Coordinates of C-alpha atoms in Angstrom, one line a residue:
Chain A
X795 CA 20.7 -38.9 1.9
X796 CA 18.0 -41.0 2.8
X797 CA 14.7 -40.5 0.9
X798 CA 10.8 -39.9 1.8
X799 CA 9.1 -43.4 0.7
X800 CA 5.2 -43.0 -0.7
X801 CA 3.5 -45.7 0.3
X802 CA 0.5 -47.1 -1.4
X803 CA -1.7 -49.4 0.8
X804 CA -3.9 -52.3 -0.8
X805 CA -6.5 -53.4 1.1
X806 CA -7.2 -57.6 -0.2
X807 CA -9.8 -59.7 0.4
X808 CA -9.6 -63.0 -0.9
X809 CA -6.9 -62.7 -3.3
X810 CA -8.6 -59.7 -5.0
X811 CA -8.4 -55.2 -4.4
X812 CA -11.1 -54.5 -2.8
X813 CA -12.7 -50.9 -2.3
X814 CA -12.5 -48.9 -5.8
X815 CA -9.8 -48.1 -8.0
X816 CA -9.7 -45.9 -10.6
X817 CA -6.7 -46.1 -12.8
X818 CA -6.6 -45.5 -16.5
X819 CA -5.4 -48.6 -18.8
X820 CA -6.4 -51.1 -15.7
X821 CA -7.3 -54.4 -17.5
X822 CA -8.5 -55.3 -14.4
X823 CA -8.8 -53.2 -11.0
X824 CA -9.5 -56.1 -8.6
X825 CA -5.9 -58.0 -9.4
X826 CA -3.5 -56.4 -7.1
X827 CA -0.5 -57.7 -9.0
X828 CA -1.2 -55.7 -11.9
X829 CA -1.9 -52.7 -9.7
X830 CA 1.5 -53.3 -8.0
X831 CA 3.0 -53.5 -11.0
X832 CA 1.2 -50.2 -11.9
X833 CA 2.5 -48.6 -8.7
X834 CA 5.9 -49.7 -9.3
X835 CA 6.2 -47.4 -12.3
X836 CA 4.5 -44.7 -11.8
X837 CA 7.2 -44.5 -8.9
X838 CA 6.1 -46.2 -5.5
X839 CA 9.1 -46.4 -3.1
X840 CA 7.1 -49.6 -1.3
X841 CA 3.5 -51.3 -1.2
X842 CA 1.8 -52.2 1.6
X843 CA -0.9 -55.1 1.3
X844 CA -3.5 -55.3 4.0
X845 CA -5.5 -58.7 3.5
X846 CA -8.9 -58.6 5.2
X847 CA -10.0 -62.2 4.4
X848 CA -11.7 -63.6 6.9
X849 CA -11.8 -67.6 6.1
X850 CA -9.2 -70.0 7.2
X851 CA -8.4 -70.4 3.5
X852 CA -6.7 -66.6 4.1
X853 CA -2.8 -68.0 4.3
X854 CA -3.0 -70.0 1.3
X855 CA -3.9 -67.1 -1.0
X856 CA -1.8 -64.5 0.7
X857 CA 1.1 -66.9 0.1
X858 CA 0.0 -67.3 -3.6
X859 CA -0.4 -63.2 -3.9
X860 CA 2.5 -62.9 -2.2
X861 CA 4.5 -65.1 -4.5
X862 CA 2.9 -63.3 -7.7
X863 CA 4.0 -60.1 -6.6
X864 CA 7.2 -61.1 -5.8
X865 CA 7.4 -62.6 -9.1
X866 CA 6.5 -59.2 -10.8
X867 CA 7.4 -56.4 -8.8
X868 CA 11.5 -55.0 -8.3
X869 CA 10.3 -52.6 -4.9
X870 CA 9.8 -53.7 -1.5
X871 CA 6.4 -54.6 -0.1
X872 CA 5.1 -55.3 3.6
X873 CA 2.2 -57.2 4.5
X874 CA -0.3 -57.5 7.0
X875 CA -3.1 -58.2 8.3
X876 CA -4.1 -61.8 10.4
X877 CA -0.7 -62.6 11.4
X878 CA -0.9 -64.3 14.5
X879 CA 2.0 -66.6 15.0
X880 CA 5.6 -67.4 13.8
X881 CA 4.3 -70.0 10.9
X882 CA 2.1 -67.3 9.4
X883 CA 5.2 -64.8 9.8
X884 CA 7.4 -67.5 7.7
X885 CA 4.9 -68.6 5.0
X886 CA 4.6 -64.8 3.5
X887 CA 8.3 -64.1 4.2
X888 CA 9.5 -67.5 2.2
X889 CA 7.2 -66.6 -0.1
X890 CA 8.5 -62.9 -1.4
X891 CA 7.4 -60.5 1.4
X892 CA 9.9 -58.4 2.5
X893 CA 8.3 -57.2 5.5
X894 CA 5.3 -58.0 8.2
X895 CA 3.2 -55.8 9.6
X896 CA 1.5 -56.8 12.8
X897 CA -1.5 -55.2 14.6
X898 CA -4.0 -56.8 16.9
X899 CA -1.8 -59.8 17.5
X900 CA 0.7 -57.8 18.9
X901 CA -1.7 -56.0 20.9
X902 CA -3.0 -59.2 22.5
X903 CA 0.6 -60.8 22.8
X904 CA 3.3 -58.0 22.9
X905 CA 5.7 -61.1 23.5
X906 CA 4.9 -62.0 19.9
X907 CA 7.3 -59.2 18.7
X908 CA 9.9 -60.8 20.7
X909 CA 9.6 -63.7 18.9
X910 CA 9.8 -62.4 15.2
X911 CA 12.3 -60.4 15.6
X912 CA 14.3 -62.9 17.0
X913 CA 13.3 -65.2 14.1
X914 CA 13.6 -63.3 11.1
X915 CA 15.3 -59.6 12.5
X916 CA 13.9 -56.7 13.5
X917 CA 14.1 -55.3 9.7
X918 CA 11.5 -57.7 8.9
X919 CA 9.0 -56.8 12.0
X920 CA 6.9 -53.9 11.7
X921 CA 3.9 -53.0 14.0
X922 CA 1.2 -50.9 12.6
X923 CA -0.9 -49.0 15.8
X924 CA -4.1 -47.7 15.1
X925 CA -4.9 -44.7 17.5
X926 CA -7.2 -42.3 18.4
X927 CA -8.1 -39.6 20.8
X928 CA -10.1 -40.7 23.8
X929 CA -10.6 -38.6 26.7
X930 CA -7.9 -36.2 25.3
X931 CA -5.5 -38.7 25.2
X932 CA -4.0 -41.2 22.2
X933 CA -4.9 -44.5 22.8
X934 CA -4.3 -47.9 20.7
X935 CA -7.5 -49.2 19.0
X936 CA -8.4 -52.8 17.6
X937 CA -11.2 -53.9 15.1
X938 CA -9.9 -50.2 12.4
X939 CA -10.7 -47.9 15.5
X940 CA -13.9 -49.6 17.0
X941 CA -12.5 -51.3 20.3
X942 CA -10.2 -49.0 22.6
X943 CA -7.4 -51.3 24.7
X944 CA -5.9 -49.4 27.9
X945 CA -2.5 -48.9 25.9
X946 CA -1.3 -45.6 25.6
X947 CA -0.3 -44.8 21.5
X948 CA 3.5 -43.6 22.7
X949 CA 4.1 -45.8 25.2
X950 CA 2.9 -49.0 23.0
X951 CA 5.2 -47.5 20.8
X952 CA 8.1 -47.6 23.0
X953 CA 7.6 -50.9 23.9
X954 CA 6.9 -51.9 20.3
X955 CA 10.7 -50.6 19.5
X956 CA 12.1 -51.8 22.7
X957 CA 10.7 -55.8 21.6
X958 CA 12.2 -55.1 18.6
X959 CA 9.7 -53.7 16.2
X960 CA 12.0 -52.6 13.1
X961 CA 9.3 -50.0 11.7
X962 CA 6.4 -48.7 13.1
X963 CA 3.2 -47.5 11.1
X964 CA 1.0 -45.4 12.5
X965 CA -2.4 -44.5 11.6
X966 CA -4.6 -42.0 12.8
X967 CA -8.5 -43.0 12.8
X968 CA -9.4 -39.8 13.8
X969 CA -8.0 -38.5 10.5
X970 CA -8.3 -41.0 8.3
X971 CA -10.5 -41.0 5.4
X972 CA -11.1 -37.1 6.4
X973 CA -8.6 -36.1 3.6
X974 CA -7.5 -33.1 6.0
X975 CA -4.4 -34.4 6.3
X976 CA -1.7 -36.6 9.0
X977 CA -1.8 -36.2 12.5
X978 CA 1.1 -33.9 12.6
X979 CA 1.1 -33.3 16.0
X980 CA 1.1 -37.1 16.9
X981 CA 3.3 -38.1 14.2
X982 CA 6.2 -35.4 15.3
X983 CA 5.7 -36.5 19.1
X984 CA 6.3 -40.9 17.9
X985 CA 8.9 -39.9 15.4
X986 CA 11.8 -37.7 17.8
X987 CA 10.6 -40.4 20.5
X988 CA 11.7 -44.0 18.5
X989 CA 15.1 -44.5 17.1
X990 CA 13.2 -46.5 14.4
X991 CA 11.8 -45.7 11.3
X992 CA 8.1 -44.0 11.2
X993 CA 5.4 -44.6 8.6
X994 CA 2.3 -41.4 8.7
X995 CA -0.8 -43.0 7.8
X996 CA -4.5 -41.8 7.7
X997 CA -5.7 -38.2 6.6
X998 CA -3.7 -37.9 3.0
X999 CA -6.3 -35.4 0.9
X1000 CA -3.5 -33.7 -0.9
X1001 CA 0.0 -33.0 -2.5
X1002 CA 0.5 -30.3 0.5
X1003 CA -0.5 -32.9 3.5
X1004 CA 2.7 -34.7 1.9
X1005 CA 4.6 -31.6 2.3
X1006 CA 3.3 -30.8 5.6
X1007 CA 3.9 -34.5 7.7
X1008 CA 7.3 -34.3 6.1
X1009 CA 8.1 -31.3 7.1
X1010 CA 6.9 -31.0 9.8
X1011 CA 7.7 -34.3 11.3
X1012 CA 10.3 -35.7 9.6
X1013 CA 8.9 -39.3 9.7
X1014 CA 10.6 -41.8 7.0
X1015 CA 7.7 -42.2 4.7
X1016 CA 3.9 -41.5 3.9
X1017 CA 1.0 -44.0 3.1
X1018 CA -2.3 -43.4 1.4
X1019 CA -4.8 -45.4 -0.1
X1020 CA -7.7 -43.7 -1.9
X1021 CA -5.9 -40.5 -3.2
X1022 CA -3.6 -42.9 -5.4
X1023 CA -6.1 -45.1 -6.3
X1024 CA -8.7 -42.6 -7.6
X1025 CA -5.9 -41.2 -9.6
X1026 CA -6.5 -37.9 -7.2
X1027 CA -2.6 -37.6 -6.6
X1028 CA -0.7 -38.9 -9.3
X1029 CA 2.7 -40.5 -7.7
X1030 CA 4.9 -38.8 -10.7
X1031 CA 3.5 -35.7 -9.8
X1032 CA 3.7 -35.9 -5.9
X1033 CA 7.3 -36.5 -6.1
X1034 CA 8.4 -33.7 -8.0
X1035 CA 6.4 -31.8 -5.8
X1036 CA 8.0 -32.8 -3.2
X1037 CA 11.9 -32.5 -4.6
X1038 CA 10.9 -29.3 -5.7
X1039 CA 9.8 -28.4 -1.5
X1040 CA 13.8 -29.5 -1.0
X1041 CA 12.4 -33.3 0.7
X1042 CA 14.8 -36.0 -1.1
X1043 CA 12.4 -38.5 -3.1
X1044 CA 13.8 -41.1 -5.6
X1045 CA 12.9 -40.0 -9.0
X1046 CA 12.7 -42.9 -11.6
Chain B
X680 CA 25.1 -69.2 -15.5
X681 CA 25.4 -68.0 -11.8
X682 CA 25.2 -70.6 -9.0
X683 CA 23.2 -69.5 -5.9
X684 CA 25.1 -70.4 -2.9
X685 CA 22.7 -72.0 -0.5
X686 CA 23.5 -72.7 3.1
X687 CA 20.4 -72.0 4.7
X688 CA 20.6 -68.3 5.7
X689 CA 17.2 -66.6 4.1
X690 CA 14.9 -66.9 1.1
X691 CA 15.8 -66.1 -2.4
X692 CA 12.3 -66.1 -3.9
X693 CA 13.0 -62.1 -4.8
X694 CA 16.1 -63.0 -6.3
X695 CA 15.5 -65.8 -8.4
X696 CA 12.2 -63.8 -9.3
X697 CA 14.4 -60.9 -10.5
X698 CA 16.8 -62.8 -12.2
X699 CA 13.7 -65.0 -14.0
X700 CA 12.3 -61.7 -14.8
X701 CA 16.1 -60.5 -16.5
X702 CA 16.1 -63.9 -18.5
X703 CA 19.2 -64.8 -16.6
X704 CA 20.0 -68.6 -15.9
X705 CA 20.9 -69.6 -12.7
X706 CA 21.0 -73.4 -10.4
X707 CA 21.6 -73.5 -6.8
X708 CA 24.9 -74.4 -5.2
X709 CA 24.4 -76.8 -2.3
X710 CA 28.1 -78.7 -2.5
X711 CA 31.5 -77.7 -3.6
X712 CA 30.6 -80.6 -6.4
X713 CA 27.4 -78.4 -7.7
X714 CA 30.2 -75.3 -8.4
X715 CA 31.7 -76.8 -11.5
X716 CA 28.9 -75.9 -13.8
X717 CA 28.7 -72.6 -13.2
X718 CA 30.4 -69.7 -13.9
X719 CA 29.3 -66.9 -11.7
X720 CA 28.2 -67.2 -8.1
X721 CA 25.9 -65.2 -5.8
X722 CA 26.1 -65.7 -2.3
X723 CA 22.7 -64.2 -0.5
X724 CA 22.0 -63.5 3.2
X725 CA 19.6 -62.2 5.4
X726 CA 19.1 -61.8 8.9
X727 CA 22.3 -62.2 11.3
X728 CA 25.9 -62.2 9.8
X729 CA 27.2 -64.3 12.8
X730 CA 24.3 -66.8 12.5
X731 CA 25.4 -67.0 9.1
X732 CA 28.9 -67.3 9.2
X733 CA 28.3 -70.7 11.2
X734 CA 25.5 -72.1 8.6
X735 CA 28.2 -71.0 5.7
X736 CA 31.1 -72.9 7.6
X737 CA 28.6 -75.8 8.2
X738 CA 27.7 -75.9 4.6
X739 CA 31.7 -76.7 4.1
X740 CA 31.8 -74.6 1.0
X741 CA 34.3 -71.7 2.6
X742 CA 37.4 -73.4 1.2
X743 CA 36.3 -74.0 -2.2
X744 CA 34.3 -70.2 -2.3
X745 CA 37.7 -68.6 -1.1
X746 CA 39.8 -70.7 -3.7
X747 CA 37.8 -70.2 -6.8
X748 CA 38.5 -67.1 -9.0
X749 CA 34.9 -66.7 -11.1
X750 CA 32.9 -63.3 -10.6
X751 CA 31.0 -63.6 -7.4
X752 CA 28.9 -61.1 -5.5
X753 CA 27.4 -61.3 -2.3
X754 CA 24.0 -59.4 -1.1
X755 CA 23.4 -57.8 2.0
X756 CA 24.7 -60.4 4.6
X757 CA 26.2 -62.1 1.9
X758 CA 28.2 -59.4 1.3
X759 CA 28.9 -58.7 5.3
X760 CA 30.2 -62.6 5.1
X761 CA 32.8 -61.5 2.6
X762 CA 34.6 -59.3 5.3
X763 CA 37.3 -60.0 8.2
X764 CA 34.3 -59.4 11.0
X765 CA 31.0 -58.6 11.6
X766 CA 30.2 -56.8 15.2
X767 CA 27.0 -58.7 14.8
X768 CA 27.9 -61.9 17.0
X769 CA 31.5 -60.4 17.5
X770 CA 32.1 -63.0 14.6
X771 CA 34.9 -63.5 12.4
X772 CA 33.8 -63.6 8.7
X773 CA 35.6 -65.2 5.4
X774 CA 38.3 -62.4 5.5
X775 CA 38.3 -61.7 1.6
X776 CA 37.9 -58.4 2.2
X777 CA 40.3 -56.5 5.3
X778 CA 37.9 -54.6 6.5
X779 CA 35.2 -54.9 9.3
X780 CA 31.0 -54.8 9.4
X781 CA 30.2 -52.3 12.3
X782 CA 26.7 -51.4 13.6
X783 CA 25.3 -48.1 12.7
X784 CA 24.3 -45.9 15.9
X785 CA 21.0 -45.2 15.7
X786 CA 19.5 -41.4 16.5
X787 CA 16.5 -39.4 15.1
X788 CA 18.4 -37.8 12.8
X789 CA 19.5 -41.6 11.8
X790 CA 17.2 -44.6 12.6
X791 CA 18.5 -47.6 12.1
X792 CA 17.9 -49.9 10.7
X793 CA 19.1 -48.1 7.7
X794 CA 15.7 -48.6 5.5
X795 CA 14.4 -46.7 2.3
X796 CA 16.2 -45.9 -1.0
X797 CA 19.2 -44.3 -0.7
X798 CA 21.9 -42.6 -3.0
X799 CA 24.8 -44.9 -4.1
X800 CA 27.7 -43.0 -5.9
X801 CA 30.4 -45.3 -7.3
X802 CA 33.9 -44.3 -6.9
X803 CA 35.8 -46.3 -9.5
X804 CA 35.4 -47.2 -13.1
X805 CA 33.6 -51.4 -13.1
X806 CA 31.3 -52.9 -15.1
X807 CA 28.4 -53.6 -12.5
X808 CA 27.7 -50.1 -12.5
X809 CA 27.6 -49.8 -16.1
X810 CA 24.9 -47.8 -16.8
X811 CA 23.6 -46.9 -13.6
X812 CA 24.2 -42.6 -13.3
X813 CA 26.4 -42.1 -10.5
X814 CA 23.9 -41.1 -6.9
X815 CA 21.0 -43.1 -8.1
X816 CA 18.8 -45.1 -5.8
X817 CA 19.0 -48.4 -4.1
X818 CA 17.1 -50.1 -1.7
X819 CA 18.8 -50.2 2.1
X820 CA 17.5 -52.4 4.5
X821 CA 20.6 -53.2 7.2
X822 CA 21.4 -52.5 11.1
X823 CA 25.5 -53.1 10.1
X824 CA 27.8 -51.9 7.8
X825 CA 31.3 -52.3 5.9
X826 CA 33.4 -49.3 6.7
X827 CA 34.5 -47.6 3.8
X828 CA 37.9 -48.1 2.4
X829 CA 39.4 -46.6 0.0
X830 CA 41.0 -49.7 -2.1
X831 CA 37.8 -51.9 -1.2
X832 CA 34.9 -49.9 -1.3
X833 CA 33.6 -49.8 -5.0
X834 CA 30.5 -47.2 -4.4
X835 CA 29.8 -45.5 -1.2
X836 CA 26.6 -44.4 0.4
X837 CA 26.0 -41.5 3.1
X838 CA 24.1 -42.4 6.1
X839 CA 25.3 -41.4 9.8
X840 CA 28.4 -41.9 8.1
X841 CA 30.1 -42.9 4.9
X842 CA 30.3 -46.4 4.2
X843 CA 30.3 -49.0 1.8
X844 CA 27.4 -49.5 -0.7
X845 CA 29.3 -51.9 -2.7
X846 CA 33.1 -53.5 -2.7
X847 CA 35.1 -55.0 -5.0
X848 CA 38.5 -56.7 -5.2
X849 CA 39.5 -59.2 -7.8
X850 CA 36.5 -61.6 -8.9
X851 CA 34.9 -60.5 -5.7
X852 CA 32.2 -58.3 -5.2
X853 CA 29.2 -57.0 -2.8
X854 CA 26.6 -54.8 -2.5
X855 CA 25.0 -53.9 0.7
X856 CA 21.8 -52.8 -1.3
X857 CA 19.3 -55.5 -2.7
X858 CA 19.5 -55.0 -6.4
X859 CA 16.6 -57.3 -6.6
X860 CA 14.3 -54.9 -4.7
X861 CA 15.6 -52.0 -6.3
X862 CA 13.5 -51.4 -9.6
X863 CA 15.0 -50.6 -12.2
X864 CA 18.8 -50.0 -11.7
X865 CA 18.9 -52.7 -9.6
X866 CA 18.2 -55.2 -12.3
X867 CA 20.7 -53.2 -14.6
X868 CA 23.3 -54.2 -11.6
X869 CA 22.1 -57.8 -11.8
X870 CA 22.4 -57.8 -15.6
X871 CA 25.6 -56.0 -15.3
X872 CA 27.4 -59.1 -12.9
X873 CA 25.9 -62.0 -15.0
X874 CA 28.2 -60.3 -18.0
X875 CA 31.1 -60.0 -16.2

């Protein structure tokens, strides 16, 4: 059977972690290889790095991050953030990534999807949608939740798959960083609709919110960012949890 | 030393990462000429098996892959290419291996692609799975698959249905996973073919 993949998410800027991490025997919290490596065996089924830089100097160190991690790390890793055309898409893949994630870009340029997918497979393409209730309805956001577009969250979705997204992650804004846990209601409604794997993102406070979105969803895997990097939720921990609750996880 | 078959279907940073990582020595393969030195070959692939198929017959290296007898192991598409056909393309593959690479049906139960860590349970007695328990976890990332078989198929995996995490047949061998993305057992595997 297929497991539940945890999902740590590192936001970078410039090369270096940003926001705080916490981890015992960290020689140094701001180099995300060595957190990567961290993750890796304490039991992470993937990394996601989400780069935030903001100069024009951003591909040139992603690729170099991206080739370190390769370098050091056996598990998968996606990342994202500012890729806006084909030549971005094949610097990080030639350079260790195993996976894309797109956001705005795709927004702005659904034919973009298209275009990757075509290029590199749909197992390489995923779209990462950012939504939040407006007017009692989920729409996709730009700019981490600030600027609404007119797209509706499940039919963006749809479309996403349909162009040949291979993976969607989705990420609530109204839950996340609230530490009350996924958008289970959402996350169920995306999940039986797509014929594609489903990442929950936004809202992870605790060991039962993992329970909870898998159960109750059944999406393919869970992300979280400051939980794991405080130390509040110790992956180890989390997946016997989890095993224990009858949800397959790969034990190392 | 393994020699990496190139012919233009997908990156191999992860793999020559892994196998720098395992200590194990490796050069790249980009005529029949280069396979003399070496004594182990790994053919890779990503993306689509009929796309590679015709940059593997371009390459002109088919006849002397077929005809040489050293251990060799093909990844992911690489392994595909080892097959009669691949229903990617409706293409016809090397053919050393009788069996077909068919496309998972995808339903919510199932999504395909086929991606995340899943159990591989090996059904024979061979040294690439020395050391790795029987049902541990490999990293899946694949629309098609090789049916299983039961004189091909070396370890089997359950998705919509059971198929073929790994074959083997003489100095041939595949694995549908990528052991270089699969942490730990995944370099055993690697460590395992460079000894065989």
């Amino acid at each position: 059977m297929l497991s539940k993949r945890i999902i740590p998410c590192l936001d970078v800027k410039d090369g270096r972690t940003v926001k705080g991490v916490n981890f015992v025997d960290l020689r140094d919290a701001g180099d995300p290889v060595e957190l990567a490596w961290n993750y890796s065996r304490q039991g992470a089924d993937e990394l996601v790095f989400l780069d935030i830089t903001a100069t024009h100097e951003r591909r040139k160190t992603m690729v170099e991050l991206v080739k370190s991690v390769a370098r050091q790390i056996s598990i998968p890793f996606t990342i994202g953030g500012g890729i806006n055309e084909i030549a971005d898409a094949d610097a990080l893949l030639n350079a260790g990534a195993d996976k894309i994630s797109i956001n705005s870009a795709a927004v702005r340029n659904p034919a973009l999807i298209d275009e990757l997918a075509k290029a590199f497979g749909v197992q390489f393409v995923v779209i990462a949608v950012d939504t939040r209730l407006n007017n009692g309805k989920n729409i996709v956001h730009l700019n981490g939740g600030r600027i609404p577009t007119e797209k509706e969250t499940l039919n963006w979705i749809k479309e996403a798959e349909s162009r040949g997204a291979g993976e969607i992650l989705l990420t609530s804004m109204d839950h996340d960083g609230t530490k009350a846990g996924f958008d289970n209601s959402l996350l169920k409604i995306v999940n039986d609709a797509v014929n594609i794997p489903v990442i929950a993102s936004g809202g992870a406070g605790s060991v039962e919110h993992f329970v909870d979105v898998f159960e109750r969803t059944n999406v393919d895997a869970a992300l979280a960012a400051s939980v794991f990097h405080y130390g509040e939720i110790l992956i180890p921990d989390l997946k016997g949890i989890l095993q224990n609750r009858g949800i397959e996880v790969r034990l190392s | 030393m393994i020699g990496i078959i190139r012919y233009g279907a997908g990156n191999i940073f992860s793999l020559t990462s892994a196998l720098d990582r395992l200590e194990i020595p490796y050069g790249m393969v980009f005529t029949e000429a280069d396979m003399a030195q070496y004594d182990h070959f790994i053919i890779p692939g990503v993306g689509h098996a009929g796309a590679a198929m015709d940059k593997l017959t371009a390459s002109g290296l088919v006849p002397a892959i077929k005809a040489q007898n050293k251990p060799t192991l093909g990844i992911c598409v690489g392994m595909q290419l080892l097959t009669s056909y691949s229903e990617e393309g409706d293409s016809d593959m090397l053919g050393i291996f009788p069996i077909k690479t068919l496309k998972f049906t995808a339903d919510p139960e199932h999504k395909v692609p086929h991606t995340g860590w899943n159990r591989v349970f090996s059904q024979k007695d061979n040294l690439l799975f020395t050391d790795i328990p029987v049902g541990s976890h490999f990293y899946f990332v694949h629309s098609y698959f090789i049916e299983y078989d039961d004189v091909y198929t070396l370890a089997a995996t359950d998705y919509s249905t059971k198929f073929s995490a790994s074959i083997w047949q003489d100095n041939f061998y595949g694995v549908q996973f990528h052991p270089e993305k699969s942490g730990n057992y995944g370099e055993v595997l690697l460590k395992n073919f460079s000894k065989i």
